[in-house]
Structures are given as C-alpha cells and as structure tokens.
Coordinates of C-alpha atoms and ligand atoms in Angstrom, one line a residue:
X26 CA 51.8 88.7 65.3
X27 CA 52.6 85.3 63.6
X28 CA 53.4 86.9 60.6
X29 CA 55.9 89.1 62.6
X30 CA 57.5 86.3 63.7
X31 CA 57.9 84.5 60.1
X32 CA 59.2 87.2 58.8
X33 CA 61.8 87.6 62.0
X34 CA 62.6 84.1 61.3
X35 CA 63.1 84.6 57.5
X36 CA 65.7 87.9 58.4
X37 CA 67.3 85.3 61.0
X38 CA 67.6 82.8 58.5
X39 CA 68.5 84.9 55.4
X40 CA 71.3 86.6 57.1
X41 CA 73.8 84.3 56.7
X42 CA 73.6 83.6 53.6
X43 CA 74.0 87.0 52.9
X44 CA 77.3 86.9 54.6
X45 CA 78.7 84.0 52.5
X46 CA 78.5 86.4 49.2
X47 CA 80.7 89.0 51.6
X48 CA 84.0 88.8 50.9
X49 CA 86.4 88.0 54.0
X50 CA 88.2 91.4 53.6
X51 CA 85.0 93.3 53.5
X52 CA 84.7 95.1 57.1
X53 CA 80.8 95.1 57.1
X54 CA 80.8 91.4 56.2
X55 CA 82.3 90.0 59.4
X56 CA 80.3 92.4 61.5
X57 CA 77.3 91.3 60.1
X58 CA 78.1 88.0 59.9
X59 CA 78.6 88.8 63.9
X60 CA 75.7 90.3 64.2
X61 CA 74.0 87.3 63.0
X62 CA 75.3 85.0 65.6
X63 CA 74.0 87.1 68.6
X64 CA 70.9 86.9 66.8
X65 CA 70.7 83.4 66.2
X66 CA 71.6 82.8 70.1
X67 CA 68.8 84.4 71.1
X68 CA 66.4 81.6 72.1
X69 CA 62.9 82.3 70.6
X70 CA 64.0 80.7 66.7
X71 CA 64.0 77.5 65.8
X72 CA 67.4 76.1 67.3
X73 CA 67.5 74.7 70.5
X74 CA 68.8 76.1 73.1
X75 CA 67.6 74.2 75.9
X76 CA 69.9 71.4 77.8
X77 CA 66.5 69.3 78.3
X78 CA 65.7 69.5 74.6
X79 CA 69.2 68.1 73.5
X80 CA 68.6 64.5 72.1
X81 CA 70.2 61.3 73.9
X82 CA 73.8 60.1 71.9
X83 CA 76.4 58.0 71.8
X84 CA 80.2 59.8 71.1
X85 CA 81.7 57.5 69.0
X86 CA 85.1 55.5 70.5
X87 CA 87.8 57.5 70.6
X88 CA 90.6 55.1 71.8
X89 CA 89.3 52.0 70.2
X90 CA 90.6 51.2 66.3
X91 CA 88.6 50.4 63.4
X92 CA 89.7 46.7 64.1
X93 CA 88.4 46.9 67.4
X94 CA 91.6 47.1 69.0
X95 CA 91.9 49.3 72.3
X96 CA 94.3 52.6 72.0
X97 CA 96.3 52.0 75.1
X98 CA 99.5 54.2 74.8
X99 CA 100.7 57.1 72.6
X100 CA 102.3 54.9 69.9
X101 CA 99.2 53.1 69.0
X102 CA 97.2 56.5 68.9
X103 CA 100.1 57.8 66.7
X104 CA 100.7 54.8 64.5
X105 CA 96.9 53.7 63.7
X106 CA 94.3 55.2 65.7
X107 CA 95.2 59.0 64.6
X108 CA 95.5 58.2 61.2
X109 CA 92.5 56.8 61.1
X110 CA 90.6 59.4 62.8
X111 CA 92.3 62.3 61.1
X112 CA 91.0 59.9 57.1
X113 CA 87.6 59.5 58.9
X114 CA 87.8 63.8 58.8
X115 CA 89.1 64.1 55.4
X116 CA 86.3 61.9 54.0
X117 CA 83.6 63.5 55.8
X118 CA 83.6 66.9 56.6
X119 CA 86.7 69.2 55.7
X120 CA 87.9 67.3 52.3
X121 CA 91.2 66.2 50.5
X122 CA 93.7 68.3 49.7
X123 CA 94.3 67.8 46.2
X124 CA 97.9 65.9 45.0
X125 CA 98.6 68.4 42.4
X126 CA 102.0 69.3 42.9
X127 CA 102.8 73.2 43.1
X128 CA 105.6 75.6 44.0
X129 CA 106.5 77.7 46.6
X130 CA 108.9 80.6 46.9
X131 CA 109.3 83.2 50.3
X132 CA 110.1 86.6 49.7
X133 CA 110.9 89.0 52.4
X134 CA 109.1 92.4 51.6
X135 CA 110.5 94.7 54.1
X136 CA 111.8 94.6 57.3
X137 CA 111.6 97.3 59.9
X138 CA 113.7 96.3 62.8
X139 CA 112.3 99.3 65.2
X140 CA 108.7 98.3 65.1
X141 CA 106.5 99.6 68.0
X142 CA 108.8 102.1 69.3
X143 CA 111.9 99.2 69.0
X144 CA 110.4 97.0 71.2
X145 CA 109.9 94.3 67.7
X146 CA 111.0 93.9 64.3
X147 CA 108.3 93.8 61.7
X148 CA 108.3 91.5 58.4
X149 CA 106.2 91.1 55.4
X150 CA 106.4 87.9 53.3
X151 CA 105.2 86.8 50.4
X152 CA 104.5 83.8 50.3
X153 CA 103.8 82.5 46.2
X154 CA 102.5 79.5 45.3
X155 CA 102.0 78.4 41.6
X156 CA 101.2 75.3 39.4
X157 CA 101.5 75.6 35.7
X158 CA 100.3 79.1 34.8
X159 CA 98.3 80.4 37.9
X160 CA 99.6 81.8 40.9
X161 CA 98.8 83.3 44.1
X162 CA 99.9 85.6 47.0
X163 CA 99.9 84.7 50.7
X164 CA 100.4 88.3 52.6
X165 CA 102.0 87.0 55.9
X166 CA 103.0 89.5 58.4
X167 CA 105.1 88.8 61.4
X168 CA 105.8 90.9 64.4
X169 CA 108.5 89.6 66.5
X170 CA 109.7 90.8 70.0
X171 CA 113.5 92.3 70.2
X172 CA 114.0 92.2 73.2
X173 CA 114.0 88.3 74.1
X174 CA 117.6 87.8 71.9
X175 CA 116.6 84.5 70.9
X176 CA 113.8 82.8 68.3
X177 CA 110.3 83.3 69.9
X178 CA 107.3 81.6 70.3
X179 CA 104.7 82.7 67.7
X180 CA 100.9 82.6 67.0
X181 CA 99.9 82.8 63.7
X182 CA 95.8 83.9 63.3
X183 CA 93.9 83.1 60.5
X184 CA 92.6 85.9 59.8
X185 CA 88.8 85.8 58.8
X186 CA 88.2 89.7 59.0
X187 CA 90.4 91.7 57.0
X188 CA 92.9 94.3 57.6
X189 CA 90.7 97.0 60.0
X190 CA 91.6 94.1 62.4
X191 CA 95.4 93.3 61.7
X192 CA 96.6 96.3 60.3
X193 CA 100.8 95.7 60.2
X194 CA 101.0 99.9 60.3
X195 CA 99.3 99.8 64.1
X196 CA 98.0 102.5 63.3
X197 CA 94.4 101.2 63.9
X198 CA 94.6 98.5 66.5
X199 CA 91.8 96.1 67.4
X200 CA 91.5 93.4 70.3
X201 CA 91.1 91.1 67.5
X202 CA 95.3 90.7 67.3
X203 CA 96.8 92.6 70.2
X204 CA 100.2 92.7 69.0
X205 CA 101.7 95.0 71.4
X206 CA 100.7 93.2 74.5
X207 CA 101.7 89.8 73.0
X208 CA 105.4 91.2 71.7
X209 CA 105.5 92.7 75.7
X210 CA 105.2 89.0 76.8
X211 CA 107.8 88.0 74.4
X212 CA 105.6 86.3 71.6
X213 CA 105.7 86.8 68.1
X214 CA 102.1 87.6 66.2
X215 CA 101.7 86.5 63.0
X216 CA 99.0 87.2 60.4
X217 CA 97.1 86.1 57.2
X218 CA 94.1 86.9 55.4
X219 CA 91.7 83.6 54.6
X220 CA 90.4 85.6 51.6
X221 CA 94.3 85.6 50.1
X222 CA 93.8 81.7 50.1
X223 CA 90.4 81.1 49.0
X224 CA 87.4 83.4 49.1
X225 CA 85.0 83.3 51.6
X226 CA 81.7 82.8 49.3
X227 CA 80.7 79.9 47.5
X228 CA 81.9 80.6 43.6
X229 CA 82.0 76.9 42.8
X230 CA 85.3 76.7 44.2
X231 CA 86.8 78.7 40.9
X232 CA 89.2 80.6 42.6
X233 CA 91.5 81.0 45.2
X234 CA 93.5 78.1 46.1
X235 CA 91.0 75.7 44.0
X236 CA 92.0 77.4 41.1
X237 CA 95.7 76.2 41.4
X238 CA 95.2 72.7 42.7
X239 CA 91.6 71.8 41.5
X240 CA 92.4 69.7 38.5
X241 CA 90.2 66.6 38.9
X242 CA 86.8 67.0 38.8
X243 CA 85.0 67.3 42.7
X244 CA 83.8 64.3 44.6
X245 CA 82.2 63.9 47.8
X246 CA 85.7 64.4 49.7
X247 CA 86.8 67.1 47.6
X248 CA 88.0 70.0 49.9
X249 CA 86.4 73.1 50.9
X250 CA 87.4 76.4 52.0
X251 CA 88.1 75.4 56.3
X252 CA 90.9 72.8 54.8
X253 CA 91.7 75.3 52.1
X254 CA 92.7 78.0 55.0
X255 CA 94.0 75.7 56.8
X256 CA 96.3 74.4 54.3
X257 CA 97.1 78.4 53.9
X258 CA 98.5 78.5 57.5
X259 CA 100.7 75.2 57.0
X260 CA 102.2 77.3 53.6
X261 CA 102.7 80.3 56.4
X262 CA 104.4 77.6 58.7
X263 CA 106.7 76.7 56.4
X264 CA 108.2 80.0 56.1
X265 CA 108.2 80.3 59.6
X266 CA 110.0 77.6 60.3
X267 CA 112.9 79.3 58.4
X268 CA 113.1 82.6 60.2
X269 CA 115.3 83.1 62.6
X270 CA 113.7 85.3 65.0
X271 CA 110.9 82.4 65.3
X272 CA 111.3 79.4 67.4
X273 CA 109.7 77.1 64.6
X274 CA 109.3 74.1 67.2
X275 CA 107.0 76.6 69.3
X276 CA 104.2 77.8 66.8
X277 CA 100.6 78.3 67.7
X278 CA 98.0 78.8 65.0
X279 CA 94.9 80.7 66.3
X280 CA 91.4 81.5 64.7
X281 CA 88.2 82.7 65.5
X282 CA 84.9 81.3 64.7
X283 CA 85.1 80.1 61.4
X284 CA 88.9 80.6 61.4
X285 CA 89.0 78.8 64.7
X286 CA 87.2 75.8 63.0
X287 CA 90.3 76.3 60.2
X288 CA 92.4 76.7 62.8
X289 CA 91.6 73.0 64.4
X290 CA 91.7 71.4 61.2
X291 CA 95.4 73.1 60.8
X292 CA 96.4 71.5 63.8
X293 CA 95.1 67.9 62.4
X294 CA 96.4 68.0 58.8
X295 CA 100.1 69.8 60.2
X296 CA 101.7 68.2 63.3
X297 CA 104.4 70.7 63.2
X298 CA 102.1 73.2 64.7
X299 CA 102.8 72.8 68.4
X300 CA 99.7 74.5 69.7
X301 CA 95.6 75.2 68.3
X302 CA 93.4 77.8 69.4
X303 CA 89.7 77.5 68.6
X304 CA 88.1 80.4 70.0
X305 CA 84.4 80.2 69.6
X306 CA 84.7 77.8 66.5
X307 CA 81.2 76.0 67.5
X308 CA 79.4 73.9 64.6
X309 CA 81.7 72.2 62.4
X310 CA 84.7 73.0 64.8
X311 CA 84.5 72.4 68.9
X312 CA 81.4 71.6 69.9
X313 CA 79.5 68.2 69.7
X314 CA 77.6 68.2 66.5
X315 CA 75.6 65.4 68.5
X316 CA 73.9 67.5 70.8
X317 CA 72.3 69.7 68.2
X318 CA 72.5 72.7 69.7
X319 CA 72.5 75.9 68.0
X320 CA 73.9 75.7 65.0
X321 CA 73.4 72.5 63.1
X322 CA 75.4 70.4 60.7
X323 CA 72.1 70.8 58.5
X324 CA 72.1 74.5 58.7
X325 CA 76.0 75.1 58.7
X326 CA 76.3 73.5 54.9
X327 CA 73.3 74.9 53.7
X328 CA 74.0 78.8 54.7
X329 CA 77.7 77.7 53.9
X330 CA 78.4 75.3 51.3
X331 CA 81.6 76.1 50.4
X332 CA 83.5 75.4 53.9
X333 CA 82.9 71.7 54.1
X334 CA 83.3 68.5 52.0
X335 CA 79.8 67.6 50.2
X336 CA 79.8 64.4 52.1
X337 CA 78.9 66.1 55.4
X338 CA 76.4 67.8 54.1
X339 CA 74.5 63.7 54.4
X340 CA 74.6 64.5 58.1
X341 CA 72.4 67.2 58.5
X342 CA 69.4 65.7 60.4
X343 CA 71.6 62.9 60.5
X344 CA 74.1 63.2 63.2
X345 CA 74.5 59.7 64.4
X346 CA 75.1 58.2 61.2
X347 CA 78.4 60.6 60.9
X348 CA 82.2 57.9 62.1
X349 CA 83.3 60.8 63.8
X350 CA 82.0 63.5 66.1
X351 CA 84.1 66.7 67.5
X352 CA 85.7 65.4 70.2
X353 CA 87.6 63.3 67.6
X354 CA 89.1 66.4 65.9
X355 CA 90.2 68.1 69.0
X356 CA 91.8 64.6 70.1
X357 CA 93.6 64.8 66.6
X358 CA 95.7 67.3 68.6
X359 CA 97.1 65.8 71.7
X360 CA 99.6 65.2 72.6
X361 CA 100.7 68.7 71.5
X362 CA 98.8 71.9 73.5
X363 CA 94.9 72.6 72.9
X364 CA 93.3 75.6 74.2
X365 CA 89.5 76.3 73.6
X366 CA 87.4 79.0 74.8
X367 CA 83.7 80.4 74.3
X368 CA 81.6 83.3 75.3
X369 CA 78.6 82.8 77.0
X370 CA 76.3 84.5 75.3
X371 CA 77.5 82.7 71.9
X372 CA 75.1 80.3 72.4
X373 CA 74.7 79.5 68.4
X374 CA 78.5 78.1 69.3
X375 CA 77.5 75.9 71.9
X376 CA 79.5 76.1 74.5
X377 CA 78.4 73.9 76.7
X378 CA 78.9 71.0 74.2
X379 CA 82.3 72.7 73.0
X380 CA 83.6 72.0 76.8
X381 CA 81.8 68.3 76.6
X382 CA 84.2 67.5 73.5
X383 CA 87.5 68.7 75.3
X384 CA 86.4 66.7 78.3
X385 CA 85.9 63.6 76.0
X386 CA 88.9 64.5 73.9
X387 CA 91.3 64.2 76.8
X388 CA 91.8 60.6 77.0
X389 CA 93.7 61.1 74.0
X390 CA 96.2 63.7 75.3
X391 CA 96.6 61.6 78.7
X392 CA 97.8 59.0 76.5
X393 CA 101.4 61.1 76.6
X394 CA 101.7 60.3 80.3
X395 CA 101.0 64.4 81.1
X396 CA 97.9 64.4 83.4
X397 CA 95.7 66.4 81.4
X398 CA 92.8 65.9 83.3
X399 CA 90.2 68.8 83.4
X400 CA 86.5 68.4 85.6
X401 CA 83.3 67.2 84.0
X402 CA 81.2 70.1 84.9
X403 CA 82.3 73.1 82.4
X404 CA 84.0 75.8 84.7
X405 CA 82.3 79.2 86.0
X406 CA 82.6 82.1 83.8
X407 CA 86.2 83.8 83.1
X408 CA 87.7 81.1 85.1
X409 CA 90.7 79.5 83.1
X410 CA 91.7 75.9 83.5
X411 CA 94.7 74.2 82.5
X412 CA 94.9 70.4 82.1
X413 CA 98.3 70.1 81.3
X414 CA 98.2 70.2 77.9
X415 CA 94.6 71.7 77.4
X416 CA 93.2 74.6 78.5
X417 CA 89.8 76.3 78.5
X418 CA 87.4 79.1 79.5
X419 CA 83.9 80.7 79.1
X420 CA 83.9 84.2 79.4
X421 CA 81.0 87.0 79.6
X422 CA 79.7 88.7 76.7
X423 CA 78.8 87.5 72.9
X424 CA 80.9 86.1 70.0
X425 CA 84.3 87.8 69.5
X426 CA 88.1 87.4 70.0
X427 CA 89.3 89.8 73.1
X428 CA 92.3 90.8 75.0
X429 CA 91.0 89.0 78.0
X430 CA 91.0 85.9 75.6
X431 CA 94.5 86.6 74.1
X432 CA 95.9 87.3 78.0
X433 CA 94.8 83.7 79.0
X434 CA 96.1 82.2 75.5
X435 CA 99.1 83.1 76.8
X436 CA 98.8 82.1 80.3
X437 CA 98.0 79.2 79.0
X438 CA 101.1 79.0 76.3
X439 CA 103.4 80.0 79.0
X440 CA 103.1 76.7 80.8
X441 CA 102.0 74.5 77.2
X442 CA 104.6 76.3 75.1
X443 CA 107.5 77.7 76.5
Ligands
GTR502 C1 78.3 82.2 61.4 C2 78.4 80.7 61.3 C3 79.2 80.2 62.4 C4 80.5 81.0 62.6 C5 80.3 82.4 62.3 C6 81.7 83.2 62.1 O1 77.3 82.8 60.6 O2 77.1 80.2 61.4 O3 79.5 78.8 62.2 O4 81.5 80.4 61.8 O5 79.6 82.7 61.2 O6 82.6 82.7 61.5 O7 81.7 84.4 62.5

C-alpha cells in the first residue's frame, strides 16, 4: 500500500516535468499537461488543500511607497507607487527584458474579407523581428467582425496550445477561442502561438526570443519565458494598433493557465493594453503565493525553470521573504479593466486565494474614483461579478478555457470596454 502511494506520488510529481520538454504546439502536451493539474488537485498528495492548513501572512502594502509614503490618489500610484511595484516584479519573478535593440516589420499575409460566411474579415500577419543576423516569425491572426462598420474591440490570446485550438481555417473549432460567437457580439479575436516566441521547455534559454535579445550573460533578473510571451503579445499589439478594423484603444490580451500568468504580466509591462484576462493562471499568476496552496513557488520553478527569473526561485519555502505578493501584480492593472476567473475543481490554481488577491488588489483600481468594490467572501459558483473595473467568477468543472468563460469575458468587456 505505501509503496503504491510513492509511486502515485512520484507519477504526480514526474508529470510535469515531462510536460516542460513538450513543445507548446504539440497537441498531447497541453492535454497532459491538463491532465496533470486535475491530478495534482486532487487532495490526497502532498499540497495542501485545506483552508485550516494555510499558514498565517502578512500581504505586503500595496498603497504605501518604499519611502513610506501613503498612495492616496491615482497620480501617486501612477508616478511612484506603480513603478515601483511593477521593478519589484521584474527583479523577482518574471525578469528584464533585455535592451538589445531589434527590428520589427508587419506583413499582411492574406486577407479574406468574407470570413465565416461574410459575417468577418480574416488576416494573417507576420510579424518579424530581427537583431543582427537572427530572426523570427510571430504568426498573428486576426478575425474581425464586418458588420459593426467601425474599428472593434479585440482580444488577443496567447495561445499556449497550438493550432487544434485556434485553427484560422475554422474548420476544427474548439471552446478554447470561440471566434464565431465573439465576431457575433462584435469583437475581434486575435491569436498567437507562445511557442513562435519562445519554446515552452527549458533549453537554456537558446532559442526563441533569447536567441535574438540574449547578448549579456544571465543574472538573477534575467527574463524567462512568461515575460518572453508576454513581450510577444506587446509586438502583436503593435501591429494592432495600426489596423484599421481594430479599435487599438480597446484591446484585451487573454491567456489561460500559464498563458493567463503571461497574460497579467502583459498587462504590467504594456499599459496600452486596455483590458487582462487571467483565466485560471494560479501559482506565479492570480493567486496568493502566500497562502501556499496547491501549487507552490517551490514547485512551480522547479518543474518549470524556464518561466520565471532565477531570483524567484529563493522564495520557494520562502514566501514571506518575497517584496511583492500577487495581489500586487493584478493591482499593476488598474485603473484599466481586470477580469479573473477559476474553476472549481482547479484546486492546484487556487482559487480561493486567486479571488483573495483581486479583493486586495482593488484598492488600487478605486484609486481612479470608479467604485470597484467587489465582496470579501468569493462569490457562489457561475455567478459573475463586476466591480466596475474588475470582474470575476468560479465556475464548475476542472482547469480549462470555455464558452461559458468567453460569454462572461464579454459581459464583462461590454460594460469595462466598450
Ligand atoms: C501546470 C502548472 C500550472 C499551469 C498549468 C498550465 O502544470 O503547474 O502552473 O500553468 O501547467 O499551464 O496548464
């Protein structure tokens, strides 16, 4: 019997790492990787997943400067207390993007103006970056509705699956980017592949992205691949911004798990984003790494040592010694539009302590004078709330991106974004 259970423990523990050497693109690496979250929320390992177990803690401040001087209106939070907090992130958990300079051309692929049945015009871009003699491809495609006449609000996904789930053709559709029921409520989807930006496996950060920019040797605040793909959806941005079918001031950029963790630190490092969804981004994204529940900073950049700065890795075990917790990022935000969502049987994500960090993120976004105020308690299963400018919900079933979370995206960006 006990040597059943080591060796379900060493399968539950082995898994992920398994999944790092799996490329992004690679359809059975993100279902096992999947997989491996409903099995690591099952209680019975050796994360907790009991509310009574999680240790006492302190958030740090999150309106109070380094100098000790209280945040009080948007201006302060914009002119020192965000910069601050957004350095305090760089330093010790995403990384630096690197100051190598680089260029950057868009080229329009092909355009189909009488995409799904007329009702949107379809483009793919490339987007190329190079510095000296390397180069890469960013394969962004956009889907934007015809019928609205004028520029549209978009969300661009980071896509951390591959093409099964984002296929431009439509010929396979997945919940995972419901274009057609987006482009029928007049938003524009947009798509790219993390793997086009940097791999999704630890290679020593060789290629991808690293390979361009990388030209001093790493140190502790050297970046990783979350700021890498995040940086990949600013690049994405900045062709968007230029098309006229999109309404540049009104672009959301969405990601899932580990894209949704990419996804918030999008959002921090690129203020012209106007909205960030984190759906189920748990450890290292939403939810308090304070709490210790489920997923660990300890286990995160161990399995996955390629997503974060080496600096957080001196946090595993080690929570309260870190300046920042995740509440902080999701503050890095306001006063533009959050929306975060979990599924309650993701309980590797957290989601309890997900909700706890928008709750004590908010004093940040009522800083803009919109009442964003949400309850303290988290809110009953697959029932949405809107703070003003953040939004949230828990819904049933396990770690995924559905329709049902899409529809209240939107129900959301329809009062946040429009
Ligand atoms: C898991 C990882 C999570 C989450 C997930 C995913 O293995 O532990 O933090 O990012 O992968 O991206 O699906």
């Amino acid at each position: 019997m006990r040597s059943l259970y080591r060796l379900f423990l060493t399968v539950a523990l082995l898994l992920p790492m398994f999944a790092t050497g799996i490329s992004a693109q690679d359809e059975e690496g993100w279902k096992a990787s999947e997989k491996t979250v409903q099995e690591l929320s099952k209680p019975g390992n050796t994360f907790n997943y009991y509310e009574a177990k999680v240790p006492s803690y302190i958030l740090p401040q999150l309106l109070v400067t380094s100098a000790g001087k209280k945040v009080g209106d948007m201006n302060i939070w914009n002119e020192s207390r965000r910069p601050e907090i957004l350095e305090l992130f760089r330093k010790n958990v995403f990384g630096r993007v690197p100051e190598t300079s680089f260029e950057k051309s868009f080229k329009v692929i092909s355009t189909d103006k009488k995409a799904l049945n007329g009702a949107a015009t379809l483009k793919l871009i490339d987007i190329n970056i190079s510095s000296d003699e390397k180069a890469l491809v960013i394969h962004l495609t956009l889907f934007t509705p015809n019928k609205a006449g004028k520029p549209a609000p978009v969300f661009l996904l980071i896509d951390n699956r591959g093409p099964a789930n984002t296929d431009p053709s439509r010929k396979v559709k997945s919940e995972f980017w419901p274009v057609e029921e987006a482009i029928a409520r007049g938003y524009g989807m947009a798509v790219f592949s993390n793997a086009d930006v940097d791999p999704d496996n630890f290679d020593g950060f060789k290629n991808g992205i690293h390979a361009l920019l990388d030209k001093k040797p790493r140190t502790g605040d050297s970046w990783g691949a979350l700021a890498a793909w995040g940086w990949g959806a600013s690049r994405c941005l900045d062709y968007l911004i230029t098309d006229k079918d999109v309404a540049g001031s009104k672009v959301a950029v969405v990601g899932h798990s580990r894209g949704g963790k990419a996804a918030l630190w999008a959002g921090a490092e690129d203020q012209r984003f106007a909205m960030v969804v984190s759906n189920e981004s748990g450890c290292g994204g939403a939810a308090l790494a304070r709490r210790q529940y489920g997923e660990t900073i300890e286990r995160i950049s161990t399995s996955f040592p390629h997503w974060f700065c080496s600096n957080y890795r001196s946090y595993g075990n080690n929570e309260d010694a870190m300046p920042v917790d995740m509440h902080m990022l999701l503050a890095l935000t306001a006063p533009r539009a959050l929306y975060v969502d979990c599924a309650a049987e993701d309980l590797w994500g957290d989601p309890r302590g997900s909700y706890l960090s928008l709750y004590s993120a908010v004093p940040a976004f009522n800083l803009s004078g919109t009442n964003c105020t949400i309850p303290e308690n988290m809110p009953p299963l697959n029932k949405q709330i809107i703070g003003g400018k953040v939004g949230f919900h828990i819904r049933d079933g396990g770690h995924n991106m559905l329709l049902s979370d899409w529809n209240r995206f939107m129900d959301f960006a329809d009062i946040a974004l429009k």
